[in-house]
Amino acid sequence: MKRKWYVVWVGRKTGIFETWKECNNQVKGFSNAIFLSFKTREEAEYAFSKSPGEYWGKREQISIHKLDINLLDEIEIESMAVDATCEGSPGIMGYRGVYLKEKKEIFKFGPFKRGTNVSSQKIECL
């Protein structure tokens, strides 16, 4: 199993934790806790030095270049993809839209506190 590091920005105790159990002790039942996991200690230290709002969305933001560009080139109609995500429920939520023909992000909103899986799904349907 790959090792992870956990950053807690808002919780009983803030900091970088080496196990999920340690992290969970700080955030479980804590109203509006803000935390993320990272693959390396260096990433966790960098993220902890920033505010969660400044860092959120950059960690796992999928680059359009990682997608199968050939599939995108086959899109002939004007279309847009919208996706929302929520870490926890309630938790931090964000969403964005991509104009597929030009492979360009056209809007991005968030992070928002106290989002839910349901609220993110409703946004995707708009």
mmCIF file of N, CA and C in Angstrom:
data_model
loop_
_atom_site.group_PDB
_atom_site.id
_atom_site.type_symbol
_atom_site.label_atom_id
_atom_site.label_comp_id
_atom_site.label_asym_id
_atom_site.label_seq_id
_atom_site.Cartn_x
_atom_site.Cartn_y
_atom_site.Cartn_z
ATOM 1 N N MET A 1 0.838 -1.177 0.000
ATOM 2 C CA MET A 1 0.000 0.000 0.000
ATOM 3 C C MET A 1 0.883 1.241 0.000
ATOM 4 N N LYS A 2 0.557 2.180 -0.876
ATOM 5 C CA LYS A 2 1.353 3.394 -0.976
ATOM 6 C C LYS A 2 1.117 4.281 0.230
ATOM 7 N N ARG A 3 2.170 4.918 0.663
ATOM 8 C CA ARG A 3 2.099 5.808 1.813
ATOM 9 C C ARG A 3 1.526 7.156 1.396
ATOM 10 N N LYS A 4 0.765 7.766 2.295
ATOM 11 C CA LYS A 4 0.212 9.097 2.072
ATOM 12 C C LYS A 4 0.520 9.978 3.272
ATOM 13 N N TRP A 5 0.486 11.263 3.036
ATOM 14 C CA TRP A 5 0.602 12.258 4.092
ATOM 15 C C TRP A 5 -0.664 13.089 4.052
ATOM 16 N N TYR A 6 -1.121 13.516 5.197
ATOM 17 C CA TYR A 6 -2.398 14.217 5.314
ATOM 18 C C TYR A 6 -2.180 15.602 5.904
ATOM 19 N N VAL A 7 -2.702 16.607 5.208
ATOM 20 C CA VAL A 7 -2.628 17.985 5.692
ATOM 21 C C VAL A 7 -3.988 18.353 6.267
ATOM 22 N N VAL A 8 -3.981 18.851 7.486
ATOM 23 C CA VAL A 8 -5.201 19.359 8.115
ATOM 24 C C VAL A 8 -5.016 20.858 8.308
ATOM 25 N N TRP A 9 -5.802 21.640 7.547
ATOM 26 C CA TRP A 9 -5.766 23.099 7.685
ATOM 27 C C TRP A 9 -6.718 23.555 8.784
ATOM 28 N N VAL A 10 -7.879 22.887 8.864
ATOM 29 C CA VAL A 10 -8.876 23.227 9.879
ATOM 30 C C VAL A 10 -9.315 21.924 10.531
ATOM 31 N N GLY A 11 -9.103 21.821 11.836
ATOM 32 C CA GLY A 11 -9.465 20.625 12.585
ATOM 33 C C GLY A 11 -9.125 20.835 14.047
ATOM 34 N N ARG A 12 -9.234 19.785 14.844
ATOM 35 C CA ARG A 12 -8.882 19.901 16.259
ATOM 36 C C ARG A 12 -7.428 20.344 16.411
ATOM 37 N N LYS A 13 -6.586 19.749 15.612
ATOM 38 C CA LYS A 13 -5.165 20.107 15.581
ATOM 39 C C LYS A 13 -4.780 20.205 14.106
ATOM 40 N N THR A 14 -4.064 21.257 13.730
ATOM 41 C CA THR A 14 -3.643 21.402 12.336
ATOM 42 C C THR A 14 -2.228 20.880 12.170
ATOM 43 N N GLY A 15 -1.882 20.544 10.930
ATOM 44 C CA GLY A 15 -0.533 20.080 10.660
ATOM 45 C C GLY A 15 -0.512 18.995 9.606
ATOM 46 N N ILE A 16 0.613 18.294 9.563
ATOM 47 C CA ILE A 16 0.817 17.200 8.614
ATOM 48 C C ILE A 16 0.842 15.903 9.410
ATOM 49 N N PHE A 17 0.034 14.950 8.989
ATOM 50 C CA PHE A 17 -0.085 13.682 9.694
ATOM 51 C C PHE A 17 0.314 12.544 8.759
ATOM 52 N N GLU A 18 0.947 11.528 9.336
ATOM 53 C CA GLU A 18 1.501 10.438 8.530
ATOM 54 C C GLU A 18 0.543 9.275 8.320
ATOM 55 N N THR A 19 -0.539 9.225 9.077
ATOM 56 C CA THR A 19 -1.497 8.131 8.900
ATOM 57 C C THR A 19 -2.915 8.685 8.827
ATOM 58 N N TRP A 20 -3.787 7.910 8.180
ATOM 59 C CA TRP A 20 -5.187 8.308 8.112
ATOM 60 C C TRP A 20 -5.791 8.353 9.515
ATOM 61 N N LYS A 21 -5.400 7.427 10.377
ATOM 62 C CA LYS A 21 -5.937 7.393 11.738
ATOM 63 C C LYS A 21 -5.629 8.696 12.471
ATOM 64 N N GLU A 22 -4.378 9.174 12.360
ATOM 65 C CA GLU A 22 -4.005 10.440 13.007
ATOM 66 C C GLU A 22 -4.817 11.602 12.436
ATOM 67 N N CYS A 23 -4.943 11.631 11.115
ATOM 68 C CA CYS A 23 -5.709 12.692 10.457
ATOM 69 C C CYS A 23 -7.176 12.625 10.867
ATOM 70 N N ASN A 24 -7.740 11.450 10.802
ATOM 71 C CA ASN A 24 -9.150 11.265 11.116
ATOM 72 C C ASN A 24 -9.471 11.698 12.546
ATOM 73 N N ASN A 25 -8.539 11.476 13.478
ATOM 74 C CA ASN A 25 -8.741 11.919 14.862
ATOM 75 C C ASN A 25 -8.893 13.434 14.945
ATOM 76 N N GLN A 26 -8.301 14.153 14.016
ATOM 77 C CA GLN A 26 -8.356 15.616 14.033
ATOM 78 C C GLN A 26 -9.587 16.171 13.324
ATOM 79 N N VAL A 27 -10.159 15.414 12.391
ATOM 80 C CA VAL A 27 -11.228 15.968 11.550
ATOM 81 C C VAL A 27 -12.603 15.328 11.754
ATOM 82 N N LYS A 28 -12.653 14.090 12.199
ATOM 83 C CA LYS A 28 -13.942 13.404 12.341
ATOM 84 C C LYS A 28 -14.804 14.127 13.372
ATOM 85 N N GLY A 29 -15.997 14.522 12.938
ATOM 86 C CA GLY A 29 -16.920 15.213 13.823
ATOM 87 C C GLY A 29 -16.593 16.679 14.048
ATOM 88 N N PHE A 30 -15.525 17.168 13.416
ATOM 89 C CA PHE A 30 -15.147 18.580 13.549
ATOM 90 C C PHE A 30 -15.849 19.357 12.445
ATOM 91 N N SER A 31 -16.690 20.302 12.821
ATOM 92 C CA SER A 31 -17.473 21.060 11.849
ATOM 93 C C SER A 31 -16.577 21.847 10.901
ATOM 94 N N ASN A 32 -16.808 21.680 9.605
ATOM 95 C CA ASN A 32 -16.077 22.394 8.540
ATOM 96 C C ASN A 32 -14.585 22.087 8.505
ATOM 97 N N ALA A 33 -14.209 20.875 8.878
ATOM 98 C CA ALA A 33 -12.796 20.488 8.791
ATOM 99 C C ALA A 33 -12.336 20.564 7.336
ATOM 100 N N ILE A 34 -11.075 20.963 7.148
ATOM 101 C CA ILE A 34 -10.507 21.050 5.798
ATOM 102 C C ILE A 34 -9.205 20.266 5.799
ATOM 103 N N PHE A 35 -9.133 19.236 4.941
ATOM 104 C CA PHE A 35 -7.947 18.386 4.893
ATOM 105 C C PHE A 35 -7.838 17.719 3.535
ATOM 106 N N LEU A 36 -6.618 17.347 3.164
ATOM 107 C CA LEU A 36 -6.348 16.636 1.909
ATOM 108 C C LEU A 36 -5.206 15.657 2.123
ATOM 109 N N SER A 37 -5.135 14.634 1.285
ATOM 110 C CA SER A 37 -4.006 13.703 1.322
ATOM 111 C C SER A 37 -3.057 14.009 0.171
ATOM 112 N N PHE A 38 -1.786 13.632 0.363
ATOM 113 C CA PHE A 38 -0.744 13.892 -0.626
ATOM 114 C C PHE A 38 0.152 12.673 -0.761
ATOM 115 N N LYS A 39 0.752 12.537 -1.928
ATOM 116 C CA LYS A 39 1.597 11.380 -2.223
ATOM 117 C C LYS A 39 2.980 11.481 -1.596
ATOM 118 N N THR A 40 3.473 12.706 -1.384
ATOM 119 C CA THR A 40 4.807 12.872 -0.803
ATOM 120 C C THR A 40 4.762 13.862 0.349
ATOM 121 N N ARG A 41 5.721 13.747 1.248
ATOM 122 C CA ARG A 41 5.815 14.691 2.372
ATOM 123 C C ARG A 41 6.079 16.101 1.847
ATOM 124 N N GLU A 42 6.889 16.199 0.788
ATOM 125 C CA GLU A 42 7.212 17.507 0.218
ATOM 126 C C GLU A 42 5.953 18.212 -0.285
ATOM 127 N N GLU A 43 5.084 17.475 -0.979
ATOM 128 C CA GLU A 43 3.821 18.056 -1.445
ATOM 129 C C GLU A 43 2.973 18.514 -0.264
ATOM 130 N N ALA A 44 2.935 17.701 0.783
ATOM 131 C CA ALA A 44 2.147 18.045 1.969
ATOM 132 C C ALA A 44 2.693 19.299 2.640
ATOM 133 N N GLU A 45 4.008 19.393 2.761
ATOM 134 C CA GLU A 45 4.618 20.571 3.384
ATOM 135 C C GLU A 45 4.335 21.826 2.572
ATOM 136 N N TYR A 46 4.430 21.715 1.264
ATOM 137 C CA TYR A 46 4.145 22.862 0.400
ATOM 138 C C TYR A 46 2.689 23.294 0.571
ATOM 139 N N ALA A 47 1.774 22.327 0.521
ATOM 140 C CA ALA A 47 0.347 22.635 0.639
ATOM 141 C C ALA A 47 0.028 23.259 1.992
ATOM 142 N N PHE A 48 0.634 22.737 3.052
ATOM 143 C CA PHE A 48 0.355 23.260 4.392
ATOM 144 C C PHE A 48 0.851 24.696 4.542
ATOM 145 N N SER A 49 1.864 25.064 3.773
ATOM 146 C CA SER A 49 2.388 26.435 3.839
ATOM 147 C C SER A 49 1.465 27.427 3.130
ATOM 148 N N LYS A 50 0.491 26.920 2.392
ATOM 149 C CA LYS A 50 -0.473 27.746 1.661
ATOM 150 C C LYS A 50 -1.835 27.644 2.340
ATOM 151 N N SER A 51 -2.726 28.549 1.981
ATOM 152 C CA SER A 51 -4.097 28.421 2.491
ATOM 153 C C SER A 51 -4.795 27.345 1.659
ATOM 154 N N PRO A 52 -5.780 26.655 2.221
ATOM 155 C CA PRO A 52 -6.452 25.609 1.443
ATOM 156 C C PRO A 52 -7.146 26.161 0.204
ATOM 157 N N GLY A 53 -7.678 27.363 0.292
ATOM 158 C CA GLY A 53 -8.331 27.966 -0.868
ATOM 159 C C GLY A 53 -7.364 28.236 -1.994
ATOM 160 N N GLU A 54 -6.145 28.593 -1.640
ATOM 161 C CA GLU A 54 -5.117 28.858 -2.650
ATOM 162 C C GLU A 54 -4.643 27.568 -3.299
ATOM 163 N N TYR A 55 -4.631 26.497 -2.527
ATOM 164 C CA TYR A 55 -4.090 25.235 -3.015
ATOM 165 C C TYR A 55 -5.151 24.333 -3.636
ATOM 166 N N TRP A 56 -6.381 24.394 -3.145
ATOM 167 C CA TRP A 56 -7.442 23.493 -3.579
ATOM 168 C C TRP A 56 -7.642 23.565 -5.087
ATOM 169 N N GLY A 57 -7.760 22.421 -5.725
ATOM 170 C CA GLY A 57 -7.992 22.375 -7.161
ATOM 171 C C GLY A 57 -6.726 22.197 -7.966
ATOM 172 N N LYS A 58 -5.582 22.518 -7.391
ATOM 173 C CA LYS A 58 -4.324 22.383 -8.116
ATOM 174 C C LYS A 58 -3.740 20.989 -7.960
ATOM 175 N N ARG A 59 -4.050 20.335 -6.845
ATOM 176 C CA ARG A 59 -3.458 19.037 -6.558
ATOM 177 C C ARG A 59 -3.862 17.988 -7.580
ATOM 178 N N GLU A 60 -5.147 17.884 -7.847
ATOM 179 C CA GLU A 60 -5.614 16.828 -8.738
ATOM 180 C C GLU A 60 -6.269 17.375 -9.987
ATOM 181 N N GLN A 61 -5.999 18.619 -10.275
ATOM 182 C CA GLN A 61 -6.602 19.201 -11.474
ATOM 183 C C GLN A 61 -6.092 18.434 -12.689
ATOM 184 N N ILE A 62 -6.995 17.898 -13.447
ATOM 185 C CA ILE A 62 -6.620 17.096 -14.606
ATOM 186 C C ILE A 62 -6.269 18.022 -15.755
ATOM 187 N N SER A 63 -5.096 17.856 -16.265
ATOM 188 C CA SER A 63 -4.674 18.652 -17.410
ATOM 189 C C SER A 63 -5.372 18.130 -18.655
ATOM 190 N N ILE A 64 -5.830 19.025 -19.484
ATOM 191 C CA ILE A 64 -6.473 18.628 -20.736
ATOM 192 C C ILE A 64 -5.505 17.810 -21.592
ATOM 193 N N HIS A 65 -4.209 18.009 -21.385
ATOM 194 C CA HIS A 65 -3.204 17.287 -22.158
ATOM 195 C C HIS A 65 -3.089 15.827 -21.733
ATOM 196 N N LYS A 66 -3.592 15.481 -20.551
ATOM 197 C CA LYS A 66 -3.553 14.098 -20.110
ATOM 198 C C LYS A 66 -4.701 13.290 -20.716
ATOM 199 N N LEU A 67 -5.685 13.979 -21.255
ATOM 200 C CA LEU A 67 -6.802 13.284 -21.881
ATOM 201 C C LEU A 67 -6.383 12.758 -23.250
ATOM 202 N N ASP A 68 -7.160 11.863 -23.795
ATOM 203 C CA ASP A 68 -6.883 11.357 -25.134
ATOM 204 C C ASP A 68 -7.264 12.442 -26.137
ATOM 205 N N ILE A 69 -6.279 13.180 -26.594
ATOM 206 C CA ILE A 69 -6.504 14.308 -27.497
ATOM 207 C C ILE A 69 -7.194 13.851 -28.779
ATOM 208 N N ASN A 70 -6.914 12.647 -29.241
ATOM 209 C CA ASN A 70 -7.555 12.161 -30.463
ATOM 210 C C ASN A 70 -9.073 12.102 -30.311
ATOM 211 N N LEU A 71 -9.542 11.720 -29.142
ATOM 212 C CA LEU A 71 -10.984 11.691 -28.916
ATOM 213 C C LEU A 71 -11.564 13.093 -28.959
ATOM 214 N N LEU A 72 -10.859 14.054 -28.379
ATOM 215 C CA LEU A 72 -11.352 15.425 -28.385
ATOM 216 C C LEU A 72 -11.386 15.996 -29.795
ATOM 217 N N ASP A 73 -10.451 15.612 -30.636
ATOM 218 C CA ASP A 73 -10.420 16.121 -32.004
ATOM 219 C C ASP A 73 -11.617 15.640 -32.819
ATOM 220 N N GLU A 74 -12.236 14.537 -32.401
ATOM 221 C CA GLU A 74 -13.386 14.010 -33.118
ATOM 222 C C GLU A 74 -14.680 14.751 -32.789
ATOM 223 N N ILE A 75 -14.656 15.606 -31.798
ATOM 224 C CA ILE A 75 -15.859 16.348 -31.421
ATOM 225 C C ILE A 75 -16.107 17.426 -32.464
ATOM 226 N N GLU A 76 -17.247 17.347 -33.125
ATOM 227 C CA GLU A 76 -17.553 18.290 -34.195
ATOM 228 C C GLU A 76 -18.615 19.298 -33.797
ATOM 229 N N ILE A 77 -19.384 19.012 -32.786
ATOM 230 C CA ILE A 77 -20.440 19.935 -32.388
ATOM 231 C C ILE A 77 -19.938 20.859 -31.284
ATOM 232 N N GLU A 78 -20.606 21.992 -31.170
ATOM 233 C CA GLU A 78 -20.297 22.898 -30.073
ATOM 234 C C GLU A 78 -20.737 22.205 -28.788
ATOM 235 N N SER A 79 -19.809 21.981 -27.881
ATOM 236 C CA SER A 79 -20.183 21.309 -26.643
ATOM 237 C C SER A 79 -19.267 21.730 -25.504
ATOM 238 N N MET A 80 -19.782 21.524 -24.305
ATOM 239 C CA MET A 80 -19.054 21.881 -23.107
ATOM 240 C C MET A 80 -19.226 20.752 -22.097
ATOM 241 N N ALA A 81 -18.175 20.465 -21.368
ATOM 242 C CA ALA A 81 -18.250 19.496 -20.281
ATOM 243 C C ALA A 81 -18.169 20.260 -18.968
ATOM 244 N N VAL A 82 -19.022 19.889 -18.030
ATOM 245 C CA VAL A 82 -19.027 20.506 -16.708
ATOM 246 C C VAL A 82 -18.861 19.393 -15.691
ATOM 247 N N ASP A 83 -17.989 19.618 -14.723
ATOM 248 C CA ASP A 83 -17.790 18.622 -13.685
ATOM 249 C C ASP A 83 -17.675 19.323 -12.348
ATOM 250 N N ALA A 84 -18.196 18.679 -11.333
ATOM 251 C CA ALA A 84 -18.109 19.195 -9.972
ATOM 252 C C ALA A 84 -17.572 18.091 -9.081
ATOM 253 N N THR A 85 -16.937 18.484 -8.006
ATOM 254 C CA THR A 85 -16.417 17.514 -7.061
ATOM 255 C C THR A 85 -16.617 18.028 -5.653
ATOM 256 N N CYS A 86 -16.781 17.115 -4.736
ATOM 257 C CA CYS A 86 -16.959 17.479 -3.336
ATOM 258 C C CYS A 86 -16.158 16.496 -2.501
ATOM 259 N N GLU A 87 -15.249 17.009 -1.694
ATOM 260 C CA GLU A 87 -14.460 16.137 -0.829
ATOM 261 C C GLU A 87 -15.120 16.112 0.536
ATOM 262 N N GLY A 88 -15.815 15.037 0.800
ATOM 263 C CA GLY A 88 -16.614 14.941 2.013
ATOM 264 C C GLY A 88 -18.020 15.434 1.726
ATOM 265 N N SER A 89 -18.927 15.177 2.644
ATOM 266 C CA SER A 89 -20.292 15.650 2.456
ATOM 267 C C SER A 89 -20.922 15.864 3.831
ATOM 268 N N PRO A 90 -20.900 17.082 4.373
ATOM 269 C CA PRO A 90 -20.461 18.294 3.678
ATOM 270 C C PRO A 90 -18.940 18.383 3.619
ATOM 271 N N GLY A 91 -18.483 19.138 2.641
ATOM 272 C CA GLY A 91 -17.050 19.328 2.462
ATOM 273 C C GLY A 91 -16.791 20.429 1.460
ATOM 274 N N ILE A 92 -15.547 20.554 1.072
ATOM 275 C CA ILE A 92 -15.178 21.589 0.114
ATOM 276 C C ILE A 92 -15.593 21.132 -1.281
ATOM 277 N N MET A 93 -16.262 22.030 -2.005
ATOM 278 C CA MET A 93 -16.770 21.708 -3.328
ATOM 279 C C MET A 93 -16.255 22.723 -4.344
ATOM 280 N N GLY A 94 -16.050 22.277 -5.553
ATOM 281 C CA GLY A 94 -15.680 23.160 -6.648
ATOM 282 C C GLY A 94 -16.198 22.586 -7.953
ATOM 283 N N TYR A 95 -16.254 23.434 -8.977
ATOM 284 C CA TYR A 95 -16.684 22.949 -10.287
ATOM 285 C C TYR A 95 -16.081 23.809 -11.387
ATOM 286 N N ARG A 96 -16.062 23.240 -12.608
ATOM 287 C CA ARG A 96 -15.517 23.963 -13.757
ATOM 288 C C ARG A 96 -16.167 23.462 -15.037
ATOM 289 N N GLY A 97 -16.022 24.272 -16.088
ATOM 290 C CA GLY A 97 -16.539 23.916 -17.397
ATOM 291 C C GLY A 97 -15.444 24.029 -18.439
ATOM 292 N N VAL A 98 -15.451 23.119 -19.391
ATOM 293 C CA VAL A 98 -14.444 23.097 -20.456
ATOM 294 C C VAL A 98 -15.160 23.128 -21.802
ATOM 295 N N TYR A 99 -14.781 24.068 -22.663
ATOM 296 C CA TYR A 99 -15.284 24.154 -24.032
ATOM 297 C C TYR A 99 -14.480 23.144 -24.831
ATOM 298 N N LEU A 100 -15.109 22.051 -25.217
ATOM 299 C CA LEU A 100 -14.392 20.911 -25.777
ATOM 300 C C LEU A 100 -13.782 21.183 -27.144
ATOM 301 N N LYS A 101 -14.452 21.956 -27.970
ATOM 302 C CA LYS A 101 -13.935 22.204 -29.316
ATOM 303 C C LYS A 101 -12.561 22.864 -29.269
ATOM 304 N N GLU A 102 -12.377 23.796 -28.324
ATOM 305 C CA GLU A 102 -11.090 24.495 -28.204
ATOM 306 C C GLU A 102 -10.219 23.933 -27.086
ATOM 307 N N LYS A 103 -10.746 22.912 -26.374
ATOM 308 C CA LYS A 103 -10.000 22.304 -25.266
ATOM 309 C C LYS A 103 -9.569 23.363 -24.259
ATOM 310 N N LYS A 104 -10.514 24.202 -23.875
ATOM 311 C CA LYS A 104 -10.193 25.359 -23.048
ATOM 312 C C LYS A 104 -11.152 25.450 -21.860
ATOM 313 N N GLU A 105 -10.578 25.649 -20.665
ATOM 314 C CA GLU A 105 -11.405 25.867 -19.483
ATOM 315 C C GLU A 105 -12.066 27.236 -19.602
ATOM 316 N N ILE A 106 -13.398 27.278 -19.462
ATOM 317 C CA ILE A 106 -14.091 28.561 -19.618
ATOM 318 C C ILE A 106 -14.603 29.123 -18.300
ATOM 319 N N PHE A 107 -14.734 28.290 -17.287
ATOM 320 C CA PHE A 107 -15.032 28.819 -15.958
ATOM 321 C C PHE A 107 -14.606 27.817 -14.900
ATOM 322 N N LYS A 108 -14.344 28.347 -13.721
ATOM 323 C CA LYS A 108 -13.963 27.531 -12.578
ATOM 324 C C LYS A 108 -14.418 28.268 -11.330
ATOM 325 N N PHE A 109 -15.163 27.595 -10.471
ATOM 326 C CA PHE A 109 -15.655 28.202 -9.245
ATOM 327 C C PHE A 109 -15.298 27.322 -8.054
ATOM 328 N N GLY A 110 -15.011 27.960 -6.958
ATOM 329 C CA GLY A 110 -14.684 27.242 -5.736
ATOM 330 C C GLY A 110 -13.268 27.542 -5.337
ATOM 331 N N PRO A 111 -12.898 27.074 -4.209
ATOM 332 C CA PRO A 111 -13.622 26.130 -3.357
ATOM 333 C C PRO A 111 -14.707 26.812 -2.528
ATOM 334 N N PHE A 112 -15.764 26.039 -2.265
ATOM 335 C CA PHE A 112 -16.855 26.483 -1.408
ATOM 336 C C PHE A 112 -16.924 25.555 -0.205
ATOM 337 N N LYS A 113 -17.118 26.127 0.966
ATOM 338 C CA LYS A 113 -17.276 25.312 2.171
ATOM 339 C C LYS A 113 -18.689 24.752 2.226
ATOM 340 N N ARG A 114 -18.813 23.639 2.908
ATOM 341 C CA ARG A 114 -20.100 23.011 3.198
ATOM 342 C C ARG A 114 -20.866 22.583 1.951
ATOM 343 N N GLY A 115 -20.152 22.220 0.902
ATOM 344 C CA GLY A 115 -20.800 21.634 -0.261
ATOM 345 C C GLY A 115 -21.186 20.198 0.047
ATOM 346 N N THR A 116 -22.049 19.644 -0.758
ATOM 347 C CA THR A 116 -22.437 18.240 -0.600
ATOM 348 C C THR A 116 -22.375 17.553 -1.955
ATOM 349 N N ASN A 117 -22.405 16.228 -1.932
ATOM 350 C CA ASN A 117 -22.432 15.488 -3.191
ATOM 351 C C ASN A 117 -23.663 15.863 -4.003
ATOM 352 N N VAL A 118 -24.782 16.078 -3.332
ATOM 353 C CA VAL A 118 -26.022 16.436 -4.027
ATOM 354 C C VAL A 118 -25.891 17.809 -4.672
ATOM 355 N N SER A 119 -25.326 18.781 -3.946
ATOM 356 C CA SER A 119 -25.197 20.122 -4.532
ATOM 357 C C SER A 119 -24.265 20.107 -5.732
ATOM 358 N N SER A 120 -23.209 19.305 -5.694
ATOM 359 C CA SER A 120 -22.307 19.247 -6.848
ATOM 360 C C SER A 120 -22.997 18.590 -8.042
ATOM 361 N N GLN A 121 -23.845 17.593 -7.803
ATOM 362 C CA GLN A 121 -24.578 16.956 -8.900
ATOM 363 C C GLN A 121 -25.597 17.907 -9.510
ATOM 364 N N LYS A 122 -26.230 18.734 -8.688
ATOM 365 C CA LYS A 122 -27.192 19.705 -9.213
ATOM 366 C C LYS A 122 -26.497 20.716 -10.110
ATOM 367 N N ILE A 123 -25.311 21.149 -9.727
ATOM 368 C CA ILE A 123 -24.563 22.103 -10.545
ATOM 369 C C ILE A 123 -24.222 21.483 -11.891
ATOM 370 N N GLU A 124 -23.836 20.216 -11.903
ATOM 371 C CA GLU A 124 -23.499 19.551 -13.157
ATOM 372 C C GLU A 124 -24.693 19.505 -14.107
ATOM 373 N N CYS A 125 -25.896 19.499 -13.577
ATOM 374 C CA CYS A 125 -27.101 19.402 -14.410
ATOM 375 C C CYS A 125 -27.549 20.745 -14.960
ATOM 376 N N LEU A 126 -27.050 21.837 -14.424
ATOM 377 C CA LEU A 126 -27.499 23.162 -14.883
ATOM 378 C C LEU A 126 -27.100 23.438 -16.301
#
